[in-house]
Amino acid sequence: MTEVDVVVVGMGPGGEEVAAQLARAGLRVVGVESRLVGGECPYFACVPTKMMIRAAHTLAEAGRVGELAGSADVHADWAPVAKRIRDEATDDWDDTVAVRRFTDIGGTFVRGTGRITAPREVTVSTSDGEQVLRARRGVVLNTGTDPAVPPIEGLAGTPFWTNRDAVRTEEVPRSLIVLGGGPVGCELAQVFARFGAQVTVVQGAQRLLPRDEPEAGELLTEVFREAGIAVRAGVTASKIEHAGDEFTVHLGDSETLSAQRLLIATGRTVDLAALGVGAYGVDESARTLAVDGRMRAADGLWAVGDITGEGAFTHMSMYQARFAVADILDRHAEPADYRAVPRVTFTDPEVGSVGLSEADAKKQGLTVRTGIARIPSSTRGWIHKAGNEGLIKLVEDADAGVLVGATSVGPTGGEVLGALAVAVHAKVPTATLQQMIYAYPTFHRAIESALADLG
Ligand SMILES: Cc1cc2nc3c(=O)[nH]c(=O)nc-3n(C[C@H](O)[C@H](O)[C@H](O)COP(=O)(O)OP(=O)(O)OC[C@H]3O[C@@H](n4cnc5c(N)ncnc54)[C@H](O)[C@@H]3O)c2cc1C
Ligand SMILES: NC(=O)c1ccc[n+]([C@@H]2O[C@H](COP(=O)([O-])OP(=O)(O)OC[C@H]3O[C@@H](n4cnc5c(N)ncnc54)[C@H](O)[C@@H]3O)[C@@H](O)[C@H]2O)c1
């Protein structure tokens, strides 16, 4: 039995941050990680997928030369992408540097799978057996999520991909069926299509990116279809077969789709029972672990990141980390505020949003006014021409005269979102936004046109 101040189970972005800050503050901290310190984001998610996207979008830009600047002879090659992911992003999926960063500031690292076995007690299964850790102040969970694999007949046991396989691939499949049209499915569908795969997205919901405004998902569907990516929305797979080098996906009774690879991108799952949170009296059958504004799930138990269900983003995990650290160190902090959470899906066009959608604002009983501007109709969009698809949508609480939500789709939609995130976060009056000067001819100047709809 080892006794310390805090045990952090799971060293994703937030857990790494909590563990490091507490160690720097002089606490005795043990960090427990079963796979790689840094978590999903640097090894299997944000960073490698954004490298894939950067490469894929470069190909698309080269493809636009014909319309704008002459001609270009482009040959796609996955080898530099795979090499960059292996060498630059993941160090060949080796976390030696990240572990050292933590131990150099006084943290103790244990490689293994942690499970809460009593309040303030974690038992870690390691390659050498079990280790029991007692945490005087408590336990912080940052164990993230795993890909959710739907219970479709025939799927289990087939060599399907999740994001973890897709980022490790050394070659582009000839053809790919993507099950799920959320951010993971959309980003990866476009990457592999731009590298030459024949791609079909099968999306159970009625549109792509259903968490975003309908206008965004509809626009992305148009862009995908124009690029030859088939989008099947509102359908689900009834049965899956794999034989030889081919998957067959049955849609309903009569239709089938075939492809060399199948990517499962149907969301994420958390197993609270496996983490043993029941020892704290917490409901282990819940889908996520509810926390308060200080990230407390129970007395002596904190959680940060995807496990809390407050939006699965690296920036959310890092944001929540600061509240857990403040609470553990007895420092005063206002509770976490989720009014203005920004999120960007890095397709081309990028789809960024912040705060409430129009539908959610109405559900909250607000008097809603919306404004919309199309990027191709803006001066910059018109100049940009090839690849100029996009829009700005604003959602105003008309009684308060402030924006409560906004969407920015476009070639730099995620960057334009920055201005809108400030407006929602700081509750800048709509009248003040309308008086602002927007540089000509920028993409963000389309915000001014959308504001004109708000009177
Ligand atoms: C393909 C893809 C692309 C994404 N792109 C973006 C993006 O561009 N921007 C963005 O903001 N977000 C993105 N996300 C989401 C982002 O990856 C997560 O929100 C982020 O990793 C934060 O997760 P987390 O802090 O909850 O922990 P995670 O990163 O999930 O890490 C949790 C860690 O806990 C470990 N662990 C789990 N159980 C145990 C246990 N019992 N004992 C010990 N260790 C354990 C795991 O091995 C893992 O390393 C993407 C996700 C995916 C799947
Ligand atoms: N750029 C980013 O910030 C980024 C990128 C990727 C992922 N993420 C985050 O990671 C998390 C996981 O992303 P995701 O896209 O896997 O999950 P998601 O839950 O956002 O989307 C999954 C989609 O799959 C569909 N689906 C579910 N079951 C299905 C089935 N059986 N057949 C067909 N479709 C089905 C759903 O309708 C849903 O739209 C999200 O919270 C996301 O925000 C963020």
XYZ file of C-alpha atoms in Angstrom, residues 22-364:
343
model
C -0.638 19.435 -8.196
C 2.899 18.006 -8.286
C 4.284 21.510 -8.924
C 2.263 22.755 -5.943
C 4.169 20.262 -3.777
C 1.553 17.512 -3.393
C 2.520 13.850 -3.625
C 0.785 12.750 -6.815
C 0.612 9.397 -8.572
C -0.453 9.373 -12.219
C -1.854 6.085 -13.504
C -2.094 5.459 -17.250
C -2.872 2.194 -19.009
C -1.838 3.256 -22.523
C -0.001 6.502 -23.329
C 0.437 9.658 -21.242
C -1.332 12.462 -23.127
C -4.346 10.295 -23.926
C -6.389 9.922 -27.094
C -5.735 13.432 -28.439
C -2.018 13.322 -29.330
C -1.816 9.628 -30.270
C -5.144 8.662 -31.859
C -7.333 11.731 -32.286
C -6.881 15.505 -32.622
C -3.228 15.746 -33.595
C -2.779 12.854 -36.044
C -6.179 13.462 -37.657
C -5.394 17.135 -38.113
C -2.115 16.140 -39.816
C -4.147 13.914 -42.126
C -6.537 16.790 -42.755
C -3.734 19.264 -43.452
C -2.363 16.893 -46.107
C -5.779 16.150 -47.598
C -6.720 19.828 -47.796
C -3.398 20.580 -49.513
C -4.381 18.102 -52.215
C -7.769 19.798 -52.541
C -6.153 23.219 -52.866
C -3.863 21.857 -55.558
C -6.966 20.547 -57.294
C -8.306 24.121 -57.412
C -5.322 25.388 -59.391
C -7.100 24.496 -62.615
C -9.899 26.940 -61.859
C -7.735 29.736 -60.524
C -4.105 29.596 -61.526
C -3.234 27.393 -64.471
C -2.632 23.703 -64.072
C -1.043 21.397 -61.539
C -0.180 17.750 -61.820
C -0.850 16.252 -58.395
C -0.116 12.713 -57.236
C -1.410 11.811 -53.796
C 0.917 9.756 -51.614
C -0.004 8.596 -48.105
C 3.586 7.723 -47.145
C 4.535 11.245 -45.923
C 1.312 11.434 -43.898
C 1.905 8.090 -42.184
C 5.526 9.022 -41.551
C 4.615 12.405 -40.084
C 2.080 10.821 -37.740
C 4.571 8.164 -36.680
C 7.609 10.428 -36.282
C 6.302 13.877 -35.402
C 2.908 13.374 -33.768
C 3.236 10.172 -31.799
C 6.951 9.323 -31.580
C 5.883 5.919 -32.888
C 3.222 5.752 -30.149
C 5.839 6.155 -27.438
C 5.195 8.417 -24.423
C 8.687 8.374 -22.865
C 8.978 12.163 -23.153
C 5.552 12.781 -21.612
C 6.248 10.429 -18.692
C 9.579 12.138 -18.041
C 7.908 15.563 -18.144
C 5.733 14.422 -15.227
C 8.356 12.577 -13.179
C 10.849 15.465 -13.621
C 8.522 17.720 -11.617
C 8.200 15.185 -8.816
C 5.219 13.089 -9.940
C 5.177 9.316 -9.580
C 4.045 7.387 -12.633
C 2.457 3.923 -12.675
C 1.701 2.192 -15.980
C -1.412 0.089 -15.507
C -5.197 0.030 -15.312
C -6.638 1.751 -12.257
C -9.879 0.863 -10.507
C -11.409 2.513 -7.453
C -11.707 -0.213 -4.800
C -12.810 1.991 -1.879
C -13.247 5.728 -1.329
C -9.778 7.305 -1.772
C -8.292 3.945 -2.806
C -7.182 2.868 -6.288
C -5.949 -0.603 -7.176
C -3.759 -0.667 -10.262
C -3.267 -3.793 -12.380
C 0.247 -3.595 -13.763
C 2.398 -6.026 -15.698
C 3.984 -6.948 -12.307
C 0.712 -7.555 -10.476
C -1.490 -5.285 -8.369
C -0.565 -2.104 -6.580
C -2.848 -0.424 -4.042
C -2.696 3.363 -3.754
C -4.303 5.394 -0.944
C -5.067 9.021 -1.743
C -5.426 11.257 1.355
C -7.201 14.075 -0.546
C -8.805 11.950 -3.207
C -8.910 10.554 -6.709
C -9.162 12.399 -10.046
C -10.553 10.482 -13.017
C -9.555 11.459 -16.551
C -10.106 8.155 -18.260
C -11.761 9.484 -21.426
C -13.870 7.304 -23.672
C -13.581 4.332 -25.996
C -15.106 4.090 -29.474
C -18.720 2.871 -29.178
C -19.282 -0.182 -31.351
C -22.987 -0.630 -32.192
C -24.558 -4.058 -31.687
C -25.074 -4.740 -35.408
C -25.428 -8.368 -36.447
C -22.142 -9.713 -37.811
C -20.000 -6.699 -36.840
C -18.212 -8.114 -33.784
C -15.082 -10.008 -34.712
C -14.634 -8.365 -38.124
C -11.473 -6.286 -38.733
C -13.346 -2.964 -38.693
C -11.484 0.274 -38.016
C -12.055 2.799 -35.289
C -10.194 6.117 -35.170
C -7.329 4.249 -33.490
C -6.786 2.076 -36.573
C -7.421 4.843 -39.087
C -4.603 7.009 -37.727
C -2.177 4.069 -37.867
C -2.916 3.004 -41.417
C 0.054 2.828 -43.753
C -2.137 2.891 -46.845
C -5.328 4.410 -48.192
C -8.086 1.870 -48.741
C -9.549 1.530 -52.229
C -12.990 2.042 -50.752
C -14.341 2.892 -47.323
C -17.719 2.823 -45.626
C -17.916 5.198 -42.673
C -20.596 4.362 -40.152
C -21.492 7.594 -38.354
C -21.634 11.159 -39.640
C -20.456 13.067 -36.560
C -17.129 14.940 -36.378
C -14.976 11.773 -36.478
C -16.847 10.275 -39.443
C -16.951 13.520 -41.440
C -13.319 14.481 -40.909
C -11.983 11.037 -41.799
C -14.395 10.462 -44.708
C -13.107 13.620 -46.412
C -9.457 12.782 -45.721
C -9.612 9.334 -47.286
C -11.755 10.544 -50.200
C -9.222 13.270 -50.964
C -6.524 10.594 -51.019
C -8.477 8.618 -53.593
C -10.712 6.226 -51.641
C -14.306 5.709 -52.786
C -16.155 6.760 -49.626
C -19.735 6.297 -48.423
C -20.966 7.776 -45.147
C -23.870 5.946 -43.515
C -25.371 8.301 -40.958
C -28.137 7.102 -38.660
C -29.390 10.626 -37.944
C -31.178 12.679 -40.591
C -28.123 14.773 -41.407
C -24.373 15.057 -40.979
C -23.144 16.794 -37.803
C -26.557 16.688 -36.101
C -25.241 18.505 -33.019
C -24.651 21.585 -35.176
C -27.146 23.880 -36.902
C -29.065 22.135 -39.741
C -27.664 24.640 -42.262
C -24.132 23.426 -41.462
C -24.864 19.721 -41.921
C -26.846 20.376 -45.096
C -24.030 22.428 -46.586
C -21.441 19.774 -45.721
C -23.620 17.108 -47.338
C -23.707 19.159 -50.564
C -19.926 19.617 -50.494
C -19.391 15.897 -49.877
C -21.739 14.885 -52.683
C -20.092 17.277 -55.137
C -16.750 15.711 -54.247
C -18.096 12.219 -54.915
C -18.548 11.177 -51.270
C -21.861 9.351 -51.004
C -23.936 10.379 -47.997
C -26.720 8.084 -46.826
C -28.522 9.894 -44.011
C -31.386 8.552 -41.916
C -30.410 4.928 -42.483
C -28.696 2.365 -40.298
C -26.931 -0.888 -40.976
C -28.980 -4.000 -40.224
C -26.216 -6.562 -40.787
C -22.512 -6.583 -41.628
C -20.458 -9.302 -43.328
C -16.747 -9.572 -43.962
C -15.208 -11.994 -46.425
C -11.855 -11.897 -48.174
C -10.888 -8.265 -48.537
C -14.408 -6.844 -48.426
C -17.071 -5.643 -46.024
C -20.715 -5.813 -46.999
C -23.083 -3.549 -45.118
C -26.793 -4.333 -45.346
C -29.097 -1.320 -45.167
C -32.595 -2.514 -44.350
C -33.808 -5.619 -46.218
C -32.830 -5.043 -49.802
C -29.832 -2.747 -50.186
C -26.155 -3.513 -49.658
C -22.962 -1.482 -49.817
C -19.481 -2.952 -50.188
C -16.025 -1.595 -49.430
C -12.535 -2.719 -48.551
C -12.631 -1.043 -45.131
C -15.288 -0.147 -42.594
C -14.748 2.710 -40.147
C -16.930 2.745 -37.047
C -17.433 6.369 -35.984
C -20.733 6.072 -34.131
C -19.795 7.901 -30.951
C -18.012 7.074 -27.725
C -18.670 5.064 -24.584
C -17.650 5.123 -20.909
C -17.664 2.095 -18.570
C -18.194 3.570 -15.095
C -18.585 0.116 -13.520
C -15.101 -0.892 -14.672
C -13.753 2.247 -12.998
C -15.382 1.250 -9.701
C -17.077 4.596 -9.037
C -19.813 2.690 -7.185
C -17.417 2.671 -4.213
C -18.327 6.361 -3.839
C -22.046 5.626 -4.101
C -22.167 6.937 -7.676
C -24.530 5.314 -10.222
C -22.305 3.021 -12.271
C -24.918 2.480 -14.966
C -24.949 6.161 -16.006
C -23.533 7.052 -19.436
C -21.217 9.715 -18.000
C -19.987 10.829 -14.594
C -21.836 13.946 -13.458
C -19.693 16.595 -11.783
C -20.432 19.965 -10.200
C -18.819 23.275 -11.174
C -15.676 22.296 -9.227
C -15.468 18.905 -11.002
C -16.536 17.016 -7.870
C -18.403 13.785 -8.528
C -18.434 12.888 -4.819
C -16.497 13.818 -1.678
C -12.894 12.913 -2.539
C -13.649 12.148 -6.208
C -13.105 14.565 -9.095
C -13.435 13.968 -12.832
C -12.390 15.974 -15.889
C -12.661 15.454 -19.647
C -14.908 13.359 -21.844
C -16.061 11.176 -18.941
C -18.066 14.146 -17.583
C -20.224 14.358 -20.725
C -19.777 18.140 -21.015
C -18.476 18.042 -24.588
C -15.697 15.775 -25.755
C -12.977 18.250 -26.634
C -9.381 18.634 -25.571
C -9.981 22.274 -24.684
C -12.872 21.195 -22.423
C -10.662 18.676 -20.615
C -8.002 21.353 -20.086
C -10.623 23.911 -18.995
C -12.100 21.541 -16.434
C -8.618 20.705 -15.114
C -8.211 24.203 -13.715
C -11.359 23.854 -11.555
C -10.299 20.466 -10.166
C -6.835 21.837 -9.337
C -8.291 24.933 -7.628
C -10.681 22.820 -5.564
C -8.036 20.308 -4.505
C -5.687 23.134 -3.502
C -8.508 24.964 -1.664
C -8.164 27.968 -3.963
C -11.223 30.069 -4.725
C -12.576 29.784 -8.280
C -15.929 30.629 -9.818
C -17.651 27.415 -10.981
C -17.156 26.199 -14.557
C -19.331 27.983 -17.119
C -20.364 26.100 -20.272
C -22.317 28.893 -22.000
C -19.694 29.563 -24.645
C -18.024 26.257 -25.474
C -16.440 26.545 -28.927
C -16.130 23.481 -31.163
C -14.727 23.051 -34.643
C -15.016 20.135 -37.042
C -12.011 20.407 -39.334
C -13.627 19.427 -42.594
C -13.239 21.681 -45.622
C -15.206 23.891 -45.094
C -14.518 23.983 -41.350
C -17.642 23.915 -39.217
C -17.322 25.964 -36.046
C -19.972 26.672 -33.475
C -20.297 28.179 -30.042
C -23.089 28.318 -27.491
C -26.681 27.414 -28.331
C -28.170 26.376 -31.659
C -31.403 28.086 -32.712
C -33.402 24.998 -31.699
C -31.741 24.734 -28.264
C -32.230 28.456 -27.588
C -35.945 28.078 -28.374
C -36.155 25.006 -26.132
C -34.779 27.166 -23.314
